[in-house]
Coordinates of C-alpha atoms and ligand atoms in Angstrom, one line a residue:
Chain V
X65 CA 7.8 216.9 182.2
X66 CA 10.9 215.3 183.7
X67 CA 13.2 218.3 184.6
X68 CA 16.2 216.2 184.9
X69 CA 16.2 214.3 182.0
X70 CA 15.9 216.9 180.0
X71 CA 19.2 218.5 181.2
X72 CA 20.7 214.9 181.0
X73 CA 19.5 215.1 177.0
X74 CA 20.6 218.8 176.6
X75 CA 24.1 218.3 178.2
X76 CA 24.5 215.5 175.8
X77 CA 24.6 217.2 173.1
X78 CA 28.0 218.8 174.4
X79 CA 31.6 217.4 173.4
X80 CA 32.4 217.3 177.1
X81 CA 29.0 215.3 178.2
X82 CA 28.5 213.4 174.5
X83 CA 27.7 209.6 175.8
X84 CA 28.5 210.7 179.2
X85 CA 25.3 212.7 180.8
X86 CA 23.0 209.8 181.6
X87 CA 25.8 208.2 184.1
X88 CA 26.5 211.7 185.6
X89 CA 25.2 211.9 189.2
X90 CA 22.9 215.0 190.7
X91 CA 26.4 216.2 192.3
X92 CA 29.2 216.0 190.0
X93 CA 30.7 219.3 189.4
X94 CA 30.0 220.2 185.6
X95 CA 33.1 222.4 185.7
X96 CA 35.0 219.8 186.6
X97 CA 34.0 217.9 183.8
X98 CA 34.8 220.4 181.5
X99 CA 31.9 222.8 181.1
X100 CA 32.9 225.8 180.0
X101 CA 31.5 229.3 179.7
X102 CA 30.4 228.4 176.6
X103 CA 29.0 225.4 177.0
X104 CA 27.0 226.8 179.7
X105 CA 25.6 229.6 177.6
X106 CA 24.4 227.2 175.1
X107 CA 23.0 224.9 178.3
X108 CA 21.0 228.1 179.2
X109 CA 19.8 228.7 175.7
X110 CA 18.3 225.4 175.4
X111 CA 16.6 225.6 178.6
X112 CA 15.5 228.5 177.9
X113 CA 13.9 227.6 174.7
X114 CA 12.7 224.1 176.4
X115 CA 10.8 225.5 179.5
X116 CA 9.5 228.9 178.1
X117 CA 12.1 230.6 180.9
X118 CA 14.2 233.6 181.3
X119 CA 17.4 233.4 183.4
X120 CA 17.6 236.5 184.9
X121 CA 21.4 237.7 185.3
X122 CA 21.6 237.0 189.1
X123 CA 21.5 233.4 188.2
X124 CA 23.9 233.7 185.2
X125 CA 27.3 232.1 187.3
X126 CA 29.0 229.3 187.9
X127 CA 26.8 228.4 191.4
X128 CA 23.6 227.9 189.0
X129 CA 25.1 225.7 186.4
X130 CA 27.6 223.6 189.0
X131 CA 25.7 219.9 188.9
X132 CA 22.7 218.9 187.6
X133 CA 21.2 219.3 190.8
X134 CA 21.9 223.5 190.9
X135 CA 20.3 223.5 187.2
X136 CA 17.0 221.2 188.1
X137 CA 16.6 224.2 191.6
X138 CA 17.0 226.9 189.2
X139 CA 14.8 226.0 186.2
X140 CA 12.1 224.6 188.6
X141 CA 11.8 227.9 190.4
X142 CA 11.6 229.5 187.4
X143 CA 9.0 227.0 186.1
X144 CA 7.2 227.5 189.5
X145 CA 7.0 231.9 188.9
X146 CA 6.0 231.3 185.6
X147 CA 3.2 229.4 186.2
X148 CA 2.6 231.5 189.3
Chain Q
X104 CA 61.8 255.5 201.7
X105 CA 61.0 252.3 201.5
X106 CA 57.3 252.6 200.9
X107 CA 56.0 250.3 198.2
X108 CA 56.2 253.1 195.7
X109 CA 59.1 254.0 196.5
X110 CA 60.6 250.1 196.1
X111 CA 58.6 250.7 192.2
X112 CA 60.1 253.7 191.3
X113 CA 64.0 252.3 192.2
X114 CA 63.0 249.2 190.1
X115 CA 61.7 251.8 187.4
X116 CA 64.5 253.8 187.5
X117 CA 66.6 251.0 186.4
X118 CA 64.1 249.4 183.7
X119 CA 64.1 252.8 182.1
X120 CA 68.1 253.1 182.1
X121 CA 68.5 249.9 180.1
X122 CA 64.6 249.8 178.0
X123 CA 66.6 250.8 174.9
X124 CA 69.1 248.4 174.9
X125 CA 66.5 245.7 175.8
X126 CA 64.5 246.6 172.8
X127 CA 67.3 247.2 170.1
X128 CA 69.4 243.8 171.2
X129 CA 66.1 241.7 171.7
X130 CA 67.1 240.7 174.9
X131 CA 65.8 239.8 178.2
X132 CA 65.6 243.0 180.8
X133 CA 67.8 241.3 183.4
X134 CA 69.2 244.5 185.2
X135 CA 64.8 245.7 185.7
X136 CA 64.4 242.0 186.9
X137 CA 67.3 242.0 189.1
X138 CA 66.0 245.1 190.7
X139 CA 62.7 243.7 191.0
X140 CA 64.0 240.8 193.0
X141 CA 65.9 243.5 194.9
X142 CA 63.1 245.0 195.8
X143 CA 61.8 241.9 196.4
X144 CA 58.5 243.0 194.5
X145 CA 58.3 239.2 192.4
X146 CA 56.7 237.9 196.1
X147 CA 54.4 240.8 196.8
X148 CA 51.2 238.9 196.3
X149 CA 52.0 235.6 198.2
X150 CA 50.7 235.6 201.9
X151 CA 52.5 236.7 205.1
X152 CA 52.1 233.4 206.6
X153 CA 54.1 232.0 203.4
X154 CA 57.0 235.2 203.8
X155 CA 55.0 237.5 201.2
X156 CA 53.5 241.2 201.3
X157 CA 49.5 239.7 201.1
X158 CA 49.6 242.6 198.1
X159 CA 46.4 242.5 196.4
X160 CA 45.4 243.4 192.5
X161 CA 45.0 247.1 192.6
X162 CA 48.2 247.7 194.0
X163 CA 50.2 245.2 191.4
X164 CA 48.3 246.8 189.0
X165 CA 49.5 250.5 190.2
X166 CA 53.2 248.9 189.9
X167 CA 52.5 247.3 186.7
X168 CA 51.7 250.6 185.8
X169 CA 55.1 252.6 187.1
X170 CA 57.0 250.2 185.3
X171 CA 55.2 250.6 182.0
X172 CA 56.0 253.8 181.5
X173 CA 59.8 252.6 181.9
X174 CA 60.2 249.8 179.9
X175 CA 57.3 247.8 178.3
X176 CA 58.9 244.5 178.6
X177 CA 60.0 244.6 182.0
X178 CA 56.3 245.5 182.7
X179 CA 55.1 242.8 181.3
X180 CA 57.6 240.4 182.7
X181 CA 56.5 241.4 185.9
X182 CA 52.4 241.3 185.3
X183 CA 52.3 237.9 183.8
X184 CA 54.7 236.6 186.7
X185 CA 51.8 238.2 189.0
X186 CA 48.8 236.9 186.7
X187 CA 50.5 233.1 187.6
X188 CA 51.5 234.1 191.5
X189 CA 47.6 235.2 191.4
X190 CA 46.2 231.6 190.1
X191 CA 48.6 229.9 192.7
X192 CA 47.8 232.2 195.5
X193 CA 43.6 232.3 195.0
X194 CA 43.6 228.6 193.9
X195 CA 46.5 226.6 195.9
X196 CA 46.1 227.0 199.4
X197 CA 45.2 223.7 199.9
X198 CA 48.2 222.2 198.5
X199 CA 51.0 221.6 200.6
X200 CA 53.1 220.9 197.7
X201 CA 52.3 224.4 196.3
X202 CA 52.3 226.2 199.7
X203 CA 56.1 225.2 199.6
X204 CA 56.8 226.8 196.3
X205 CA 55.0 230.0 197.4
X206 CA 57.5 230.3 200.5
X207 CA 59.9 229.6 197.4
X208 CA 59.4 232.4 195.3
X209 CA 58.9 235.0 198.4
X210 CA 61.9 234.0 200.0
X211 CA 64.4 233.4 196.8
X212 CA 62.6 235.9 194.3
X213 CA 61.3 233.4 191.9
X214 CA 60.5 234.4 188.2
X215 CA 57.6 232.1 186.8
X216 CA 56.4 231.9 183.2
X217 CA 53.2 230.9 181.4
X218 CA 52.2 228.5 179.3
X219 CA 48.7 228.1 177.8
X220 CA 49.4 229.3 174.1
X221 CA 49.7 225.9 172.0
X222 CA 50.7 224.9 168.4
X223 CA 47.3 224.0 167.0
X224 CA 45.2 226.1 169.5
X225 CA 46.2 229.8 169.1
X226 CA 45.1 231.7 171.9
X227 CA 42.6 229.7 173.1
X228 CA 43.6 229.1 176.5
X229 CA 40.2 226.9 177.7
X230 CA 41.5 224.2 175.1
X231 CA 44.5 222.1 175.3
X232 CA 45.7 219.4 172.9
X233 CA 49.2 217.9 174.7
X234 CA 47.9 215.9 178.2
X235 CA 49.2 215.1 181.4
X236 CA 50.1 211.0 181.2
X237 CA 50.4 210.3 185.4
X238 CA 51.9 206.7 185.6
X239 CA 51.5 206.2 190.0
X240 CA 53.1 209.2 191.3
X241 CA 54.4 210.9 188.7
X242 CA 53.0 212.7 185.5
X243 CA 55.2 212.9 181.8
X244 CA 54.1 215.8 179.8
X245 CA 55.0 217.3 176.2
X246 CA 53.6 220.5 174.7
X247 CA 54.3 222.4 171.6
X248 CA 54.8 225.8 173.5
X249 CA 54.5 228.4 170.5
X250 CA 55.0 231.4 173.0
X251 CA 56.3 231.1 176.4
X252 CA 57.7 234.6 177.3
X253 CA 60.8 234.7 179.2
X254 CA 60.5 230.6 179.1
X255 CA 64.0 230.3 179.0
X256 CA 64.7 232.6 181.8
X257 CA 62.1 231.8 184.2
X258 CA 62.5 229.7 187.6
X259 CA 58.9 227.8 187.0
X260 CA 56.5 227.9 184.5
X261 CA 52.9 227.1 184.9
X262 CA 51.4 225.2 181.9
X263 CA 48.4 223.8 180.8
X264 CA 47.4 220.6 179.7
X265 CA 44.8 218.1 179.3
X266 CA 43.5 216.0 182.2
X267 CA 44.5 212.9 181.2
X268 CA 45.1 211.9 177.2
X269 CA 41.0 210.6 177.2
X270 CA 40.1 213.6 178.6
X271 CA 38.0 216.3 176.5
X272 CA 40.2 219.7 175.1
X273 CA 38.5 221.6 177.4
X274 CA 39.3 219.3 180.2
X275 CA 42.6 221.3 181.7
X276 CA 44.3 221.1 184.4
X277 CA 47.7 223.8 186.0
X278 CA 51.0 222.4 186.0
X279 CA 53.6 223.9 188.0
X280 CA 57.3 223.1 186.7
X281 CA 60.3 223.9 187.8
X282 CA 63.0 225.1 185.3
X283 CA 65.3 221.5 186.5
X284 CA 62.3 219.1 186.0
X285 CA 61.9 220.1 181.9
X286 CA 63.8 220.4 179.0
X287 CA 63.3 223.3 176.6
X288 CA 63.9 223.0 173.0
X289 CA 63.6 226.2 171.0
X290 CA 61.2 225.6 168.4
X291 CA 60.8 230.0 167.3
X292 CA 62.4 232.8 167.3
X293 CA 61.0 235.6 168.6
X294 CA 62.2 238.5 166.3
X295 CA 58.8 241.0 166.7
X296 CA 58.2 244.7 166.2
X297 CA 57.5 245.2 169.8
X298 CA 57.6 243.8 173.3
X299 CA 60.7 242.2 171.9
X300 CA 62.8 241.9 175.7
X301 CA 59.8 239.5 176.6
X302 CA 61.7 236.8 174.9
X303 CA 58.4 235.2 174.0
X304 CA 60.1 232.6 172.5
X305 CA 58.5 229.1 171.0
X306 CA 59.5 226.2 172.3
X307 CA 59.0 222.1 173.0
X308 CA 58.7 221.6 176.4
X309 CA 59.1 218.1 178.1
X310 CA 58.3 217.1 181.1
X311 CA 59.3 213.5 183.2
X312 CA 59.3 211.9 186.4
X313 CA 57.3 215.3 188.0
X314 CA 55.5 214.4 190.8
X315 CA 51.5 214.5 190.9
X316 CA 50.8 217.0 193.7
X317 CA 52.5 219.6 191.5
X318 CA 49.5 219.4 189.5
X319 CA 47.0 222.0 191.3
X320 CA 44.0 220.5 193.0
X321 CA 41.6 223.2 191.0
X322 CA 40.3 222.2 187.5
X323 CA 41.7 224.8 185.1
X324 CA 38.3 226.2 184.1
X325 CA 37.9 227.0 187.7
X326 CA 41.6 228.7 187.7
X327 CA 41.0 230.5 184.4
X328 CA 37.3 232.2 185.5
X329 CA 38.3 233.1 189.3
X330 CA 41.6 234.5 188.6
X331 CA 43.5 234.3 185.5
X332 CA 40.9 235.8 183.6
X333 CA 40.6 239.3 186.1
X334 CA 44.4 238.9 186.8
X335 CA 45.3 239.0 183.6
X336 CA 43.1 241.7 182.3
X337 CA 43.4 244.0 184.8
X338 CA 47.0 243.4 185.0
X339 CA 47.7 244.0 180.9
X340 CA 45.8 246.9 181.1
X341 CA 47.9 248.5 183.6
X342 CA 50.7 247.9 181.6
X343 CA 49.1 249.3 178.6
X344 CA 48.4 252.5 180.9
X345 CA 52.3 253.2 182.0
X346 CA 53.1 253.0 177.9
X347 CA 50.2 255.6 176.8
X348 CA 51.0 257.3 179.8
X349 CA 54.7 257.9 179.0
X350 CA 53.7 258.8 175.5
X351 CA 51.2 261.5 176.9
X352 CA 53.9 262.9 179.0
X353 CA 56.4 262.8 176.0
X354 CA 53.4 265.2 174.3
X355 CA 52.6 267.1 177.0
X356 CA 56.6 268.1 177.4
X357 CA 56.5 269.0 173.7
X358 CA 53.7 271.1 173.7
X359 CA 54.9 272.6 176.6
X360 CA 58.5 273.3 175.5
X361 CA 57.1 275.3 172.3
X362 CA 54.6 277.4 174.7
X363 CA 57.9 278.4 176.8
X364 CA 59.2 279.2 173.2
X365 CA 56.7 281.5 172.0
X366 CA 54.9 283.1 175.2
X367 CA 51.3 284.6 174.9
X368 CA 50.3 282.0 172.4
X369 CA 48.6 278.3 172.6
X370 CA 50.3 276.5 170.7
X371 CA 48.5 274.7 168.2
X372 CA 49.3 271.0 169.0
X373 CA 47.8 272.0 172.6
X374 CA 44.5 271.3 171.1
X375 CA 45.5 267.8 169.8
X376 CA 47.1 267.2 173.7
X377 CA 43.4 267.9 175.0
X378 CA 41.7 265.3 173.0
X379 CA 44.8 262.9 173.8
X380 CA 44.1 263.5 177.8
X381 CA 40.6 263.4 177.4
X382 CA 41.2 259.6 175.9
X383 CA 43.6 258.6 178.4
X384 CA 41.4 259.9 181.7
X385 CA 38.7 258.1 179.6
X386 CA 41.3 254.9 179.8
X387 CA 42.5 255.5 183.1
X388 CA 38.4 255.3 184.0
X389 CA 38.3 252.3 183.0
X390 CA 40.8 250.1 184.5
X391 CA 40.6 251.8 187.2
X392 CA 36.3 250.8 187.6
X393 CA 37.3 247.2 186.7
X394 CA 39.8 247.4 189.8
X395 CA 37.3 248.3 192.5
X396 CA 34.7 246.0 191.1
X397 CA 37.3 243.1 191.4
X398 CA 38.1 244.4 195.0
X399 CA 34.4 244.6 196.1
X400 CA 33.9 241.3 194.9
X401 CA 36.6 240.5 197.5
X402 CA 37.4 236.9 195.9
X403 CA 33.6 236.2 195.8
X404 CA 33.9 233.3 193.5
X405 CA 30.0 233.4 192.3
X406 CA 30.3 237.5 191.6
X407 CA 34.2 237.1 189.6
X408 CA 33.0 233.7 187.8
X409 CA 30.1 235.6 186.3
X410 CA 28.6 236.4 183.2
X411 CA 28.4 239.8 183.7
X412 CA 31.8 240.3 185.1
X413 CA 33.2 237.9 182.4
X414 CA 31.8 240.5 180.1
X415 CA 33.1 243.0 182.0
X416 CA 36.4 241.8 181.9
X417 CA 36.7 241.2 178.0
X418 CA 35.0 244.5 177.2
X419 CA 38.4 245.8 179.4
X420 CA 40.9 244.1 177.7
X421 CA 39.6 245.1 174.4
X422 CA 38.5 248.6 175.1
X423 CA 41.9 249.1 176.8
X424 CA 44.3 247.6 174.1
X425 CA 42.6 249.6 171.4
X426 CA 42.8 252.9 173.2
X427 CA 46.7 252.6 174.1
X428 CA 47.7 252.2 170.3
X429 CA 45.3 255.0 170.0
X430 CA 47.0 257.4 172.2
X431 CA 50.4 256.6 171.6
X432 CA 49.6 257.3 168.1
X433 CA 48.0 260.2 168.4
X434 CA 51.0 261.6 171.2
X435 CA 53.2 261.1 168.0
X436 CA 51.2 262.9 165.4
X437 CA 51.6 266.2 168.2
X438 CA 55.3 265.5 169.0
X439 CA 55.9 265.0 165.1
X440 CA 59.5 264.1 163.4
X441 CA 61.3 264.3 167.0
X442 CA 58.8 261.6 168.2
X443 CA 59.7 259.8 164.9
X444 CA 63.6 259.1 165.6
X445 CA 64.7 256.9 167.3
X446 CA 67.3 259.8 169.5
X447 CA 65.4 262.6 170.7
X448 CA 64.3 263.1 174.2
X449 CA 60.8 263.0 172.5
X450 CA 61.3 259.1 170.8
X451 CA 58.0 257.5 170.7
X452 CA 59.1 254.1 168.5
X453 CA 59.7 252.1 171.1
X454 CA 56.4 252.5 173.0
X455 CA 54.4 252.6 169.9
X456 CA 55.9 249.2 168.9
X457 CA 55.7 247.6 172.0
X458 CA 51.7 248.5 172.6
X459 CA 50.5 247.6 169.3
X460 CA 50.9 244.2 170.7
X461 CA 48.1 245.1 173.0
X462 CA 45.2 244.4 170.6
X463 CA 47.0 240.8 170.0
X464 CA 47.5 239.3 173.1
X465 CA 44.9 237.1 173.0
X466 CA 43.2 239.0 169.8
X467 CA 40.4 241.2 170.4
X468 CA 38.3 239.6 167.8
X469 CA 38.9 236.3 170.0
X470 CA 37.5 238.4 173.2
X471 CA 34.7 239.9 171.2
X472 CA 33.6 236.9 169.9
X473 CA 33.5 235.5 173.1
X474 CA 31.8 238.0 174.5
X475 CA 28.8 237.5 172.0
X476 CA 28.3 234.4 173.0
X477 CA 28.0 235.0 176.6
X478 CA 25.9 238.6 175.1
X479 CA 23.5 235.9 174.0
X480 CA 22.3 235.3 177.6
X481 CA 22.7 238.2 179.6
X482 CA 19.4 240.1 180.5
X483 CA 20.2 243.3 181.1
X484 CA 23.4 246.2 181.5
X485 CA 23.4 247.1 184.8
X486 CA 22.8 250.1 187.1
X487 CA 25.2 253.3 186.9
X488 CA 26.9 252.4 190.1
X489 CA 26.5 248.8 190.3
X490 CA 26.7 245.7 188.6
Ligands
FAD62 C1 54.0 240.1 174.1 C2 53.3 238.8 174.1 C3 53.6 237.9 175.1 C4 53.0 236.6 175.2 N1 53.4 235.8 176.2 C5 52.8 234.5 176.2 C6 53.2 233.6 177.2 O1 54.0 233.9 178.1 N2 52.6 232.4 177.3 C7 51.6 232.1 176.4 O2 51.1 231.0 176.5 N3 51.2 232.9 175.4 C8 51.8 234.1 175.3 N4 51.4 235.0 174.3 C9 50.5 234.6 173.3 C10 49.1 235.1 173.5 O3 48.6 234.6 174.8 C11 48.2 234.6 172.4 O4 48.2 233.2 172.3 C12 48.6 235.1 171.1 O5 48.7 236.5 171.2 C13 47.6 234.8 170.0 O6 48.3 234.7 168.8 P1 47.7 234.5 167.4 O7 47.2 235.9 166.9 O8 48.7 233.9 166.5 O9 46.6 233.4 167.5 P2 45.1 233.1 167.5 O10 44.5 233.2 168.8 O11 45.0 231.8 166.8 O12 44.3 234.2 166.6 C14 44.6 234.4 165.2 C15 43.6 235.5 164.7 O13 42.3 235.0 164.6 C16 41.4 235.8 165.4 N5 40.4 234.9 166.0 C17 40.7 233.8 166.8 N6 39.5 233.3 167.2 C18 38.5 234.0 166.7 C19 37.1 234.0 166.8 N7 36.5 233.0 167.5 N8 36.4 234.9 166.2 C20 37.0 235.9 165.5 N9 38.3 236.0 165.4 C21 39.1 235.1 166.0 C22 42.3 236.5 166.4 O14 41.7 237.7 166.9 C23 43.6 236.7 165.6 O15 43.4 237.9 164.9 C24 52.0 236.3 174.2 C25 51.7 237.2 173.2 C26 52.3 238.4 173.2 C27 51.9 239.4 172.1

């Protein structure tokens, strides 16, 4: 399963990122772009729900949801201790 | 004495003399702001190196505090200038152009305004519908400004806006303008129950010709989570605080003067004092553990931009709010009738009008439904004496 698509598809489906996420790179600062608390709840729902993962709270800020890059670390290692 | 509280309790002094007058005539509390600018307490929070104090949060917040339980609207005047100070100070460093205005309002006491609240929008200040239109150098902007307090008074005043008119509502950016680079037109009156020498006052601003680098570097979702959010909670509160506290006081006197009256007995409002301090050490709790968990996060961007401290924050502002109407109330239910007109030593109108704004500014159902969302997330409360 292709982590970073996946968040490409699920940022999507927010106003800020609608037609937008596919040309975003690894590094662009989400925040910048416009994600907002909100959006980034609703991000962390749907990856919840899409890789059978918890975020626990120490990974609930801004750091963890920054680029695209910070979101593949942190649902992979979560991917990784589940399977573990 | 010149000790910081000592500087407050001058500037008090004076907003108390003239909180009456400011209230009845709906009018700005120039004599409190004067003094503060005497005091030279509008530049606390800006750096040494830029001619200010360095002050941090807690102790604004202890002044916010003196001055509320002077005069409410000189309170506030002086939080939200802090709440913007605060963004400019944590967020514009790196900005020569705002650098400069920081050794500006240290060194010639300037008074700056906010402006996030829009026609259209409410009080959702992570949307904006006007924009920033930047033609090579220089940026035009026009905003419907339903509530600017102290807009027409104010040296500067720090709006949002939209990026750019493409970019998404929740795509803000800061503007800093100074009070010769727009034009004010007043679009509301602001005739209110309370809080009425804020001069909160709609209007249409426009803005020309205003150079870029007065826009600040930080994306506005950036300024609102690291400061403006904790500033502006913490701050409020504070403010909240002095005007229960006052009312407590005016109780506490009461109840006191009919003890001296008839010795040997407790009189029966004492009772009704009891639960009223039990609510506001319960208050006083509270603000005061949101201030030393914004202090030990000491600017940590990761720990103040967090879900659990956003939470924190909101569950503040609305537990706060609601408990200052509370109290006041409840001081006038034991002071009675002499609480109840307007020209007894024991008056408790004008505090009672002004904090029933509390559970407004930026409505509590707002907060709480904002705080659900993020509720929808978050794993687990906390330890007793940590996060
Ligand atoms: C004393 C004072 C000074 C102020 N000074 C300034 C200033 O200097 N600059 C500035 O920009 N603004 C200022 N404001 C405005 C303030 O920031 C808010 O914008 C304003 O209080 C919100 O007004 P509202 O109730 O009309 O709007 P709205 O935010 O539109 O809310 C209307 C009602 O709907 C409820 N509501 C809204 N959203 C939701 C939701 N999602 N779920 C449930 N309920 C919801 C609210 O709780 C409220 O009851 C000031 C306000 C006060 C009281």
């Amino acid at each position: 399963m292709n982590i970073t698509q996946a968040i490409r598809d699920i940022l999507g489906s927010n106003e800020a990122f609608a037609g937008k996420a596919d040309q975003l790179s690894e590094d662009d600062s989400l925040f910048d772009m416009g994600l907002d608390s909100f959006g980034s709840v609703q991000l962390m729902l749907a990856l919840e729900e899409r890789f059978s993962v918890e975020f626990p709270d120490a990974l609930l800020n801004r750091k963890s949801f920054a680029t695209i890059r910070a979101i593949r670390d942190a649902v992979s290692t979560l991917v990784r201790q589940e399977a573990a | 004495m010149s000790t910081l509280a000592a500087r407050a309790e001058r500037a008090a002094a004076v907003a108390a003399r003239h909180a009456d007058a400011v209230d009845r005539e709906g009018r700005f509390p120039e004599e409190a702001v004067a003094a503060l600018k005497a005091e030279r307490l509008l530049g606390l929070q800006i750096p040494s190196q830029f001619g200010g104090e360095g002050a941090g949060l807690t102790q604004i917040a202890e002044l916010c505090s003196t001055l509320g339980h002077a005069c409410s609207a000189a309170a506030m005047v002086f939080a939200m200038h802090h709440i913007k100070v605060s963004s400019l100070v944590t967020h514009a460093l790196d900005s020569a152009w705002h650098c400069r205005l920081m050794e500006r309002i240290a060194r010639e006491q300037l008074l700056v305004a906010s402006s996030t609240t829009e026609a259209g929008i409410g009080g959702d200040l992570r949307n904006s519908l006007c924009a920033v239109e930047t033609t090579g150098e220089v940026f035009a902007l026009g905003k419907d400004a339903s509530v600017i307090s102290y807009g027409a008074q104010a040296d500067l005043i720090l709006a949002t806006a939209r990026r750019n008119p493409d970019a998404a509502t929740s795509d803000q950016v800061l503007v800093a303008l100074l009070a010769d680079q727009i034009s004010l037109a007043r679009t509301g009156e602001w005739d209110t129950l309370g809080m009425r020498g804020t001069c909160s006052e709609g209007f249409r601003l426009e803005a020309r010709d205003v150079p870029v680098e007065q826009i600040l570097p930080k994306p506005f979702a950036e300024i609102a989570a690291q400061s403006m959010l904790a500033s502006s909670h913490l701050l409020w509160s504070s403010v909240w605080y002095g005007i229960a506290s006052y009312a407590v006081d005016r109780a506490r006197a009461f109840v006191q003067a009919e003890a001296r009256r008839r010795p040997g007995q407790v009189p029966p409002t004492a009772l009704r004092l009891a639960e009223v301090s039990n609510a506001h050490q319960a208050m006083r709790g509270t603000i005061v553990t949101a201030l030393r968990r914004f202090e030990d996060a000491h600017g940590d961007a990761d720990t103040i931009g967090s879900l659990g401290f956003c939470v924190m924050l909101n569950n503040l502002k609305v537990t706060v709010s609601d408990m200052a109407v509370d109290i006041v109330r409840r001081a006038l239910s034991i002071v009675g009738l002499a609480g109840y007109k307007n020209d007894t030593p024991f008056s408790l109108g004008r505090p009672l009008r002004d904090v029933l704004s509390a559970p407004l500014m930026i409505g509590n159902d707002r907060i709480l439904a904002n705080t659900a969302k993020l509720l929808l997330v978050q794993k687990s409360s906390g330890q007793l004496m940590s996060a």
